[in-house]
Coordinates of N, CA and C in Angstrom, one line a residue:
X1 N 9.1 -9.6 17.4 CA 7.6 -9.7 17.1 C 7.4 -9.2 15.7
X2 N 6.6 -9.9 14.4 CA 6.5 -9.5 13.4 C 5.5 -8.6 13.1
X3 N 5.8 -7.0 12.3 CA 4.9 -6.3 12.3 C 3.5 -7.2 11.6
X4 N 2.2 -6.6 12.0 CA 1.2 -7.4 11.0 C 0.3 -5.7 10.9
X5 N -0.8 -6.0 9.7 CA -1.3 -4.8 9.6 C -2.6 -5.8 9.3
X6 N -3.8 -4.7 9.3 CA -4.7 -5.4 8.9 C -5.2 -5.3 7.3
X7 N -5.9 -6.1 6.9 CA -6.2 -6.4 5.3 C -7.1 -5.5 5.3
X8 N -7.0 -4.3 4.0 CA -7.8 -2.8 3.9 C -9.2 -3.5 3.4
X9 N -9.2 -5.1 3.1 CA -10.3 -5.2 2.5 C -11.7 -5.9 3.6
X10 N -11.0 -6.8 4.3 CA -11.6 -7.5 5.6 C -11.4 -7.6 6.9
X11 N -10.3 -6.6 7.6 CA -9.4 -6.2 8.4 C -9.3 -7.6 8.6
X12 N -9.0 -8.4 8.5 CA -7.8 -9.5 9.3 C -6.7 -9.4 9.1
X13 N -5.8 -10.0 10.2 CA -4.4 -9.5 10.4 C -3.8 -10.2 9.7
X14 N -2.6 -9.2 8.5 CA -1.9 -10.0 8.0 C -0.2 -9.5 8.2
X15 N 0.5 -10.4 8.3 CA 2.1 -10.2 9.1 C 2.5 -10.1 7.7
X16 N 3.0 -8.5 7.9 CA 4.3 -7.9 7.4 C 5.4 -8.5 6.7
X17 N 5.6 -9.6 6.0 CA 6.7 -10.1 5.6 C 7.2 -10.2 4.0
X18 N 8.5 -10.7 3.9 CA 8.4 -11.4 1.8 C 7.4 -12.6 1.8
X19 N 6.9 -13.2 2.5 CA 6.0 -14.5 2.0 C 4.7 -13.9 1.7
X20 N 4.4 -13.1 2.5 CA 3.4 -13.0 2.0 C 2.7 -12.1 1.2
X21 N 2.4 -13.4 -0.2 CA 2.4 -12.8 -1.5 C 1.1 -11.4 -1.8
X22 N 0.6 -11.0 -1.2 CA -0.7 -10.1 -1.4 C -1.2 -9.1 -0.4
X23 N 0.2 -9.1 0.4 CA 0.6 -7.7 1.2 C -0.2 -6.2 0.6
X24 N -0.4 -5.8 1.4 CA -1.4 -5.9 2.7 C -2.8 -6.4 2.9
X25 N -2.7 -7.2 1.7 CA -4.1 -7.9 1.2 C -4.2 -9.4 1.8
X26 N -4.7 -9.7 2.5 CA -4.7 -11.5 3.2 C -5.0 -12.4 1.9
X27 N -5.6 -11.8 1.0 CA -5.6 -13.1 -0.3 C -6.2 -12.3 -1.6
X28 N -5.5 -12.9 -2.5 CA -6.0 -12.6 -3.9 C -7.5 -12.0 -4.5
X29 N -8.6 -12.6 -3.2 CA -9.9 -12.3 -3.7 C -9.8 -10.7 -2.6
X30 N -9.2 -10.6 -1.6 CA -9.4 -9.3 -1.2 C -8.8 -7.9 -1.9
X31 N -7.2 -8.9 -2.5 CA -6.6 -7.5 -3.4 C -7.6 -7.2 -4.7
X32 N -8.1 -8.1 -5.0 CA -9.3 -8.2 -6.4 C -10.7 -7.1 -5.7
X33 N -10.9 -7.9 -4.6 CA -12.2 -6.8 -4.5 C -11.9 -5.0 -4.5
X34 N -10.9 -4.7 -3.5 CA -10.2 -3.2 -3.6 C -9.8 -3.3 -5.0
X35 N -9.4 -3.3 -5.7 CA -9.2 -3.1 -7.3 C -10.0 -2.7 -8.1
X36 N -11.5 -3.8 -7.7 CA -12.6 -3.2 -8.3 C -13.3 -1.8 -8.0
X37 N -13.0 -1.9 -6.1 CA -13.5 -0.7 -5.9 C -12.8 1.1 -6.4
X38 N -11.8 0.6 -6.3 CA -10.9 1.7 -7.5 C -11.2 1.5 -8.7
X39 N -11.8 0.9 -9.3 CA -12.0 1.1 -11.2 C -13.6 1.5 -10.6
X40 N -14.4 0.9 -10.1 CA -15.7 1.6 -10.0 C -15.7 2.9 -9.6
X41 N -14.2 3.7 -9.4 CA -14.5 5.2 -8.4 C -15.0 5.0 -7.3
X42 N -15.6 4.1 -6.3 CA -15.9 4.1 -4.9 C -14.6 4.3 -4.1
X43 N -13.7 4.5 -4.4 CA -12.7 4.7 -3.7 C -12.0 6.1 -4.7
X44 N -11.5 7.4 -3.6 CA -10.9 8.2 -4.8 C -9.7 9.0 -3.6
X45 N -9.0 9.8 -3.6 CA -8.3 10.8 -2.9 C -8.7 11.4 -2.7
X46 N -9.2 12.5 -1.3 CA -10.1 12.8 -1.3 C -9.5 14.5 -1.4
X47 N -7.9 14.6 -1.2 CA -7.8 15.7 -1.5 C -6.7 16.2 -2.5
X48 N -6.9 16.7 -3.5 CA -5.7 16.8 -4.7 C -4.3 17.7 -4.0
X49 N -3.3 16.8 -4.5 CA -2.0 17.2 -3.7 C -1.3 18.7 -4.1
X50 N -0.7 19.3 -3.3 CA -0.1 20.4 -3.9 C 1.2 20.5 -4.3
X51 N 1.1 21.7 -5.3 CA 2.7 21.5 -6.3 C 3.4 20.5 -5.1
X52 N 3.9 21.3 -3.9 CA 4.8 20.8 -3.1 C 4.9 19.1 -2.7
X53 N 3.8 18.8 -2.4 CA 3.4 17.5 -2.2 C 4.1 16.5 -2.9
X54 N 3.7 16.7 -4.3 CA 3.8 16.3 -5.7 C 4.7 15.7 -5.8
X55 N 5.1 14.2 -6.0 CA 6.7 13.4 -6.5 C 6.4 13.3 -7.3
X56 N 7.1 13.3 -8.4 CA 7.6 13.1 -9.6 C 9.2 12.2 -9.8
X57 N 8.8 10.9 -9.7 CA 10.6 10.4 -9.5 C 11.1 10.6 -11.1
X58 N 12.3 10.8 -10.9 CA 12.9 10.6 -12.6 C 13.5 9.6 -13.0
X59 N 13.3 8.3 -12.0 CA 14.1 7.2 -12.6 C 13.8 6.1 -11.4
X60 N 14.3 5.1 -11.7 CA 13.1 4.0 -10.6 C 14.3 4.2 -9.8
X61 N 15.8 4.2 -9.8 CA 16.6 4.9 -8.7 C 16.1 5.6 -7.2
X62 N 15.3 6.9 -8.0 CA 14.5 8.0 -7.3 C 13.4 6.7 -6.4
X63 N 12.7 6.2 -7.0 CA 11.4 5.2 -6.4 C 12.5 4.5 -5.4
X64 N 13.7 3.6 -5.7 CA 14.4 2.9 -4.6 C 14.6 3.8 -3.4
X65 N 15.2 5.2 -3.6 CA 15.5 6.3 -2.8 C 14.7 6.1 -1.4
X66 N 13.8 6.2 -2.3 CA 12.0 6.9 -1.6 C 12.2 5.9 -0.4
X67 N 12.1 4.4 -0.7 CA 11.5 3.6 -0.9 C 12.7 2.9 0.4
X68 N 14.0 3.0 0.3 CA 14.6 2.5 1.2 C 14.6 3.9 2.6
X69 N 14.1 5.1 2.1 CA 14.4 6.1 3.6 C 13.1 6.1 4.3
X70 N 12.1 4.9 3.5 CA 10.8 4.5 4.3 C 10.7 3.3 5.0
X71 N 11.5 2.9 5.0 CA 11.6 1.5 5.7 C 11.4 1.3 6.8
X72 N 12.4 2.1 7.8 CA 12.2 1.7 9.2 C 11.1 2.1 9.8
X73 N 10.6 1.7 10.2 CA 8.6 2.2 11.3 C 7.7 2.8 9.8
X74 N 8.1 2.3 8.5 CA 6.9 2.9 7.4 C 5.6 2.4 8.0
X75 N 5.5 1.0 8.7 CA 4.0 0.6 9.2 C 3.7 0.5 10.7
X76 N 4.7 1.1 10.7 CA 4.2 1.2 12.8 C 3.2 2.3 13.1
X77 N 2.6 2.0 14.0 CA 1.5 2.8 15.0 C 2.0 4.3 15.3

């Protein structure tokens, strides 16, 4: 069964895969609307991270690292 998550902009369900180009966004005009809502500030973090928290990768290496020991269940329930 393919994972699907819903679109942060319009919750419809969009499946988890390489095709689909605008993950986790169902279409271009939803990743555009959330985009805006981050450059207007209506969207912010609501809590600033501590020293420990804090990644700092030193090389996109570091980002692949990350990035493949999040793979398995990164979007499961």
């Amino acid at each position: 069964m393919p994972t699907t998550v819903k679109c942060p902009t319009c919750q419809k369900e969009v499946i988890w895969q390489e095709g689909a180009k605008f993950r986790p966004f169902c279409s271009k005009r939803c990743q555009l609307i959330d985009l805006g809502e981050w450059s207007e500030e209506n969207h912010t973090i609501s809590t600033p991270l501590t020293p420990e928290q804090a990644f700092t990768p030193e090389s996109i290496e570091d980002i692949e690292a990350m990035l493949a020991a999040n793979q398995e269940g990164f979007f499961k329930d």
